[in-house]
XYZ file of C-alpha atoms in Angstrom:
193
model
C -13.857 1.755 9.247
C -14.164 2.521 12.940
C -16.111 5.732 13.573
C -13.804 7.494 11.131
C -16.077 7.349 8.048
C -17.975 10.522 8.956
C -14.764 12.461 9.474
C -13.416 11.379 6.094
C -16.711 12.189 4.421
C -16.494 15.762 5.789
C -12.784 15.960 4.913
C -13.326 14.860 1.282
C -13.483 18.324 -0.365
C -10.000 19.279 0.869
C -8.367 15.834 1.131
C -6.308 16.159 -2.064
C -5.119 19.621 -1.021
C -3.691 18.600 2.341
C -2.501 15.032 1.757
C 0.782 14.404 -0.033
C 0.482 12.363 -3.225
C 1.058 8.623 -2.956
C 4.436 7.425 -4.202
C 3.822 5.310 -7.296
C 7.311 3.758 -7.139
C 6.555 2.258 -3.720
C 3.275 0.799 -4.957
C 4.850 -0.578 -8.144
C 7.421 -2.513 -6.089
C 4.589 -4.371 -4.389
C 2.582 -4.843 -7.589
C 5.677 -6.302 -9.280
C 5.412 -9.351 -6.991
C 2.221 -10.503 -8.732
C 2.751 -13.614 -10.829
C 0.076 -12.575 -13.297
C -0.559 -9.530 -15.462
C -1.983 -6.703 -13.354
C -4.849 -5.058 -15.243
C -7.785 -4.775 -12.813
C -6.902 -3.129 -9.494
C -9.112 -2.128 -6.581
C -8.051 0.528 -4.072
C -9.790 -0.398 -0.802
C -10.398 2.540 1.510
C -8.962 4.544 -1.345
C -10.881 7.754 -0.675
C -10.562 10.053 -3.690
C -8.204 7.597 -5.407
C -5.024 9.316 -4.190
C -2.965 6.120 -4.619
C -4.535 4.450 -7.625
C -4.490 7.681 -9.680
C -0.675 7.490 -9.589
C -0.714 4.181 -11.469
C -1.299 3.774 -15.191
C -3.468 0.652 -15.235
C -6.271 -0.479 -17.566
C -8.984 -0.751 -14.878
C -8.870 1.219 -11.617
C -11.630 0.918 -9.012
C -11.980 2.632 -5.640
C -14.024 1.039 -2.846
C -14.676 3.278 0.153
C -17.333 3.687 2.846
C -17.377 7.507 2.619
C -19.671 8.767 -0.180
C -17.956 12.183 -0.202
C -14.616 10.550 -0.945
C -16.160 8.511 -3.752
C -17.590 11.643 -5.364
C -14.010 12.977 -5.458
C -12.770 9.685 -6.955
C -15.409 9.865 -9.693
C -14.416 13.481 -10.411
C -10.948 12.087 -11.187
C -12.422 9.632 -13.699
C -12.224 6.539 -11.491
C -14.802 3.806 -11.047
C -16.030 4.151 -7.450
C -18.135 1.785 -5.340
C -19.539 2.364 -1.864
C -18.522 -0.598 0.232
C -17.280 -2.058 3.482
C -13.664 -3.245 3.355
C -14.659 -6.251 5.477
C -17.331 -7.314 2.942
C -16.109 -6.160 -0.450
C -18.847 -5.759 -3.088
C -16.750 -7.702 -5.604
C -16.890 -11.277 -6.878
C -14.360 -13.866 -5.771
C -11.235 -13.977 -7.930
C -12.247 -10.834 -9.828
C -9.188 -8.533 -9.506
C -5.463 -8.785 -10.150
C -4.387 -6.546 -7.275
C -5.769 -4.943 -4.141
C -4.252 -1.758 -2.722
C -4.780 -0.546 0.844
C -2.756 2.644 1.166
C -2.485 4.584 4.445
C -5.939 3.279 5.400
C -5.747 -0.117 7.124
C -5.240 1.519 10.522
C -8.687 3.135 10.161
C -10.460 -0.140 9.396
C -12.281 -2.274 11.945
C -11.834 -6.048 11.771
C -8.478 -5.951 10.005
C -8.336 -9.733 9.612
C -11.687 -9.695 7.781
C -10.399 -6.898 5.525
C -7.274 -8.897 4.610
C -9.319 -12.084 4.093
C -11.671 -10.200 1.782
C -8.702 -8.922 -0.216
C -7.460 -12.511 -0.546
C -10.939 -13.671 -1.624
C -11.249 -11.178 -4.490
C -7.711 -11.750 -5.802
C -7.237 -13.958 -8.825
C -4.541 -16.641 -8.499
C -1.184 -14.914 -8.902
C -2.672 -11.595 -7.786
C -1.220 -9.409 -5.061
C -2.379 -7.420 -2.048
C -0.225 -4.315 -1.463
C -0.564 -2.579 1.914
C 1.197 0.727 2.701
C 1.105 1.549 6.393
C 2.939 3.326 9.197
C 5.106 1.510 11.728
C 4.012 2.363 15.298
C 7.352 1.084 16.645
C 9.277 3.994 15.076
C 9.613 7.411 16.708
C 7.502 9.063 13.981
C 5.034 6.189 14.239
C 4.525 6.728 17.957
C 3.884 10.403 17.213
C 1.342 9.530 14.517
C -0.480 7.111 16.824
C -0.723 9.817 19.492
C -1.888 12.445 16.991
C -4.588 10.224 15.463
C -5.937 9.316 18.891
C -5.808 12.970 19.954
C -8.087 14.001 17.081
C -10.475 11.165 17.915
C -9.631 8.495 15.344
C -9.884 4.892 16.539
C -6.758 3.962 14.558
C -4.967 0.674 15.243
C -1.476 0.364 13.751
C 0.598 -2.781 13.165
C 4.335 -3.325 12.824
C 5.550 -4.918 9.558
C 5.979 -8.248 11.364
C 2.441 -8.166 12.778
C 0.958 -7.302 9.402
C 3.015 -9.988 7.653
C 1.605 -12.627 10.018
C -1.949 -11.442 9.369
C -1.413 -11.559 5.585
C -0.019 -15.117 5.877
C -3.010 -16.183 8.005
C -5.292 -15.037 5.155
C -3.534 -17.533 2.867
C -1.302 -15.107 0.977
C 2.465 -15.417 0.621
C 3.762 -12.262 2.399
C 6.830 -10.139 1.729
C 7.973 -6.971 3.457
C 8.764 -4.840 0.421
C 9.918 -1.757 2.305
C 10.682 -0.985 5.966
C 10.749 2.251 7.934
C 8.146 4.678 9.269
C 6.152 4.165 6.069
C 6.386 0.503 5.076
C 4.928 -1.859 2.481
C 3.790 -5.447 2.908
C 2.651 -7.435 -0.119
C 0.873 -10.781 -0.161
C 0.618 -12.927 -3.285
C -2.196 -15.399 -3.830
C -0.585 -18.571 -5.060
C -1.599 -20.166 -8.314
C -3.377 -23.480 -7.736
C -0.526 -25.355 -9.440
C 2.017 -23.768 -7.054
C 0.336 -25.218 -3.944
């Protein structure tokens, strides 16, 4: 993350109280694109597990750089690992899905983050990114507000994010458009190449 980790660490105790819950239906639409069974999922930059808690999956892991957020994730019964999204502390081909929900805009080196997600995905696995479109009226307002409070946020349009996901070697799909949008990228099976 940019310089935003400290702010999120301080914000951790009240995060769940002020943030709306993640919409499981929107995440499931992206997860449904996987061409393998989705059992092991990692929520990168997942904070207290706001997104992954909404999904009934066998193995749910949160990776975040803010220890305060991870304490909250553990209090919700989630596996939680301190880590940098650009250098995930996970083995190659070790997860079925990677979620990055409302967090990519806070992460430095976005291309490294997406490449790391691709690296840890098993063949047939899927990366699901929920973000905010800066080209919409609400998106322009969000960009201004985040910069006003001092976040170093960088937002991407669905088209920009799709290109970045493709560059990382994943097959991208825009699952949902609008102010809040979803891009998914599937790691091809070796036999599909």
